[in-house]
Short mmCIF file of C-alpha atoms and ligand atoms in Angstrom, two decimals:
data_model
loop_
_atom_site.label_atom_id
_atom_site.label_comp_id
_atom_site.label_asym_id
_atom_site.label_seq_id
_atom_site.Cartn_x
_atom_site.Cartn_y
_atom_site.Cartn_z
CA MET A 86 -22.89 -44.27 -11.30
CA LEU A 87 -19.51 -42.95 -12.44
CA SER A 88 -19.62 -39.39 -13.73
CA GLN A 89 -18.29 -38.91 -17.27
CA LYS A 90 -15.56 -36.66 -15.90
CA LEU A 91 -14.32 -39.27 -13.44
CA LEU A 92 -14.66 -42.06 -16.01
CA ASP A 93 -12.50 -40.10 -18.49
CA ALA A 94 -9.87 -39.51 -15.79
CA LEU A 95 -9.88 -43.21 -14.80
CA ASN A 96 -9.43 -44.25 -18.43
CA ASP A 97 -6.56 -41.74 -18.72
CA GLN A 98 -4.95 -43.29 -15.64
CA LEU A 99 -5.38 -46.76 -17.12
CA ASN A 100 -3.38 -45.49 -20.08
CA ALA A 101 -0.76 -43.87 -17.79
CA GLU A 102 -0.26 -47.17 -15.93
CA TYR A 103 0.24 -48.97 -19.25
CA TYR A 104 2.76 -46.32 -20.24
CA SER A 105 4.56 -46.90 -16.91
CA SER A 106 4.73 -50.59 -17.79
CA TYR A 107 6.03 -49.73 -21.28
CA LEU A 108 8.61 -47.27 -19.90
CA TYR A 109 10.01 -49.74 -17.37
CA LEU A 110 10.15 -52.45 -20.02
CA ALA A 111 12.15 -50.06 -22.23
CA MET A 112 14.48 -49.39 -19.28
CA SER A 113 14.78 -53.13 -18.65
CA ALA A 114 15.78 -53.74 -22.27
CA HIS A 115 18.36 -50.95 -22.02
CA CYS A 116 19.87 -52.39 -18.81
CA GLU A 117 19.95 -55.90 -20.29
CA ALA A 118 21.78 -54.54 -23.36
CA GLU A 119 24.27 -52.82 -21.03
CA SER A 120 24.84 -56.13 -19.16
CA PHE A 121 23.21 -54.96 -15.92
CA ARG A 122 21.03 -58.05 -15.69
CA GLY A 123 19.95 -57.50 -12.09
CA MET A 124 18.67 -54.02 -12.86
CA ALA A 125 16.99 -55.40 -15.98
CA HIS A 126 15.25 -58.01 -13.84
CA TRP A 127 14.10 -55.42 -11.28
CA LEU A 128 12.67 -53.21 -14.04
CA ARG A 129 11.00 -56.12 -15.79
CA GLU A 130 9.25 -57.02 -12.53
CA GLN A 131 8.29 -53.36 -12.14
CA SER A 132 6.87 -53.39 -15.66
CA LYS A 133 4.67 -56.39 -14.71
CA GLU A 134 3.53 -54.62 -11.56
CA GLU A 135 2.46 -51.59 -13.60
CA MET A 136 0.45 -53.86 -15.87
CA GLU A 137 -1.33 -55.11 -12.74
CA HIS A 138 -2.03 -51.49 -11.75
CA ALA A 139 -3.50 -50.86 -15.19
CA MET A 140 -5.73 -53.92 -14.83
CA LYS A 141 -7.01 -52.68 -11.47
CA PHE A 142 -8.32 -49.58 -13.28
CA TYR A 143 -9.68 -51.76 -16.08
CA ASP A 144 -11.58 -54.00 -13.64
CA PHE A 145 -12.82 -51.09 -11.55
CA ILE A 146 -14.23 -49.25 -14.57
CA LEU A 147 -16.02 -52.39 -15.76
CA SER A 148 -17.32 -53.23 -12.29
CA ARG A 149 -18.97 -49.80 -12.24
CA GLY A 150 -20.86 -50.65 -15.40
CA ALA A 151 -18.82 -48.20 -17.51
CA ARG A 152 -16.79 -48.53 -20.70
CA VAL A 153 -13.04 -49.05 -20.84
CA GLN A 154 -11.33 -46.90 -23.46
CA LEU A 155 -7.85 -48.12 -24.43
CA LYS A 156 -5.67 -45.49 -26.07
CA GLU A 157 -2.38 -45.10 -27.91
CA LEU A 158 0.82 -45.23 -25.89
CA PRO A 159 3.66 -42.75 -26.37
CA THR A 160 7.01 -44.18 -27.52
CA PRO A 161 9.38 -44.47 -24.55
CA PRO A 162 13.11 -43.67 -24.87
CA ASN A 163 15.46 -46.62 -25.56
CA HIS A 164 18.67 -45.27 -24.07
CA TRP A 165 19.75 -43.65 -20.81
CA ALA A 166 23.15 -42.14 -20.02
CA SER A 167 23.89 -44.33 -16.96
CA PRO A 168 22.27 -46.69 -14.43
CA LEU A 169 21.80 -43.65 -12.19
CA ALA A 170 19.96 -41.85 -15.01
CA VAL A 171 17.64 -44.86 -15.36
CA PHE A 172 16.66 -44.83 -11.70
CA GLU A 173 16.47 -41.03 -11.48
CA ALA A 174 14.01 -41.21 -14.38
CA THR A 175 12.13 -43.97 -12.50
CA LEU A 176 11.85 -41.78 -9.39
CA ALA A 177 10.74 -38.74 -11.44
CA HIS A 178 8.12 -40.87 -13.19
CA GLU A 179 6.76 -42.24 -9.90
CA ARG A 180 6.50 -38.70 -8.51
CA HIS A 181 4.55 -37.75 -11.61
CA ILE A 182 2.22 -40.74 -11.12
CA THR A 183 1.73 -39.83 -7.46
CA GLU A 184 0.59 -36.35 -8.51
CA ARG A 185 -1.84 -37.87 -10.99
CA ILE A 186 -3.29 -40.23 -8.36
CA HIS A 187 -3.74 -37.36 -5.90
CA LYS A 188 -5.55 -35.30 -8.55
CA LEU A 189 -7.75 -38.29 -9.38
CA LEU A 190 -8.65 -38.69 -5.71
CA ASP A 191 -9.43 -34.96 -5.48
CA LEU A 192 -11.75 -35.43 -8.45
CA ALA A 193 -13.46 -38.47 -6.87
CA VAL A 194 -14.06 -36.34 -3.76
CA ALA A 195 -15.39 -33.42 -5.83
CA GLU A 196 -17.71 -35.81 -7.69
CA HIS A 197 -18.89 -37.39 -4.38
CA ASP A 198 -17.84 -40.80 -5.74
CA HIS A 199 -17.29 -42.88 -2.60
CA PRO A 200 -16.33 -46.21 -4.25
CA GLY A 201 -13.84 -44.28 -6.40
CA GLN A 202 -12.29 -42.76 -3.29
CA VAL A 203 -11.93 -46.15 -1.57
CA PHE A 204 -10.46 -47.64 -4.76
CA LEU A 205 -7.91 -44.84 -5.11
CA HIS A 206 -6.73 -45.07 -1.50
CA TRP A 207 -4.90 -48.29 -2.41
CA PHE A 208 -2.94 -46.33 -5.03
CA VAL A 209 -2.15 -43.51 -2.61
CA ASN A 210 -0.44 -46.04 -0.32
CA GLU A 211 1.18 -47.87 -3.24
CA GLN A 212 2.75 -44.63 -4.48
CA VAL A 213 4.40 -44.04 -1.09
CA GLU A 214 6.05 -47.46 -1.45
CA GLU A 215 6.94 -46.96 -5.11
CA GLU A 216 8.63 -43.62 -4.47
CA ALA A 217 10.49 -44.96 -1.43
CA ALA A 218 11.79 -47.97 -3.41
CA ALA A 219 13.02 -45.80 -6.29
CA GLN A 220 14.53 -43.23 -3.90
CA LEU A 221 16.49 -45.95 -2.07
CA ILE A 222 18.00 -47.20 -5.33
CA VAL A 223 18.92 -43.65 -6.42
CA ASP A 224 20.53 -42.97 -3.01
CA ARG A 225 22.57 -46.16 -3.13
CA MET A 226 23.67 -45.52 -6.70
CA LYS A 227 24.88 -42.09 -5.69
CA MET A 228 26.82 -43.74 -2.85
CA VAL A 229 28.66 -46.12 -5.17
CA GLY A 230 29.19 -43.45 -7.85
CA ASP A 231 31.23 -44.73 -10.81
CA SER A 232 32.75 -47.66 -8.89
CA PRO A 233 32.29 -50.73 -11.14
CA GLY A 234 32.52 -53.03 -8.09
CA GLY A 235 29.81 -51.09 -6.26
CA LEU A 236 27.56 -51.07 -9.32
CA LEU A 237 27.94 -54.82 -9.76
CA ILE A 238 27.03 -55.47 -6.10
CA LEU A 239 23.97 -53.24 -6.50
CA ASP A 240 23.10 -55.02 -9.73
CA ARG A 241 23.21 -58.38 -7.94
CA GLU A 242 21.00 -57.07 -5.14
CA LEU A 243 18.40 -55.73 -7.56
CA GLY A 244 18.44 -59.05 -9.37
CA ALA A 245 17.20 -60.72 -6.17
CA ARG A 246 13.83 -58.93 -6.36
FE1 FEO B 504 1.58 -47.66 -11.03
FE2 FEO B 504 4.57 -47.22 -10.27
O1 FEO B 504 2.81 -46.63 -10.23
#
């Protein structure tokens, strides 16, 4: 059976994944409004992926015979200073999520919850990929700098996701 402590932490992470989805949707809307449609597409797909992450927590909690507790979501920003600022914020957010996942896994270990540990391993691997993907975009944006041509090429590439 899930301990109350681990259940609370899993429900908090369910909320954090929904916030990730909300944040990337806000970023997508911003990019669309700024006519970076490829970036908007990439972020919209990312928002959907975060919703899937949230549902993994939802299903796991229910499969353990426990109660899902949905909570309020914070209001995300609706403007960023530049495309680079958008993806730097994405990378910072993913690093924050990685820390949360690692703490959750530490808790599952401390609570001797073996199914919880196996479940969370998927997220440990996923976070390596998520950080690498965001880092690559940040690196390439820094390469192109303020060059409109470079930004448009990058925008097209991100639109192919
Ligand atoms: Fe659900 Fe991007 O981590």
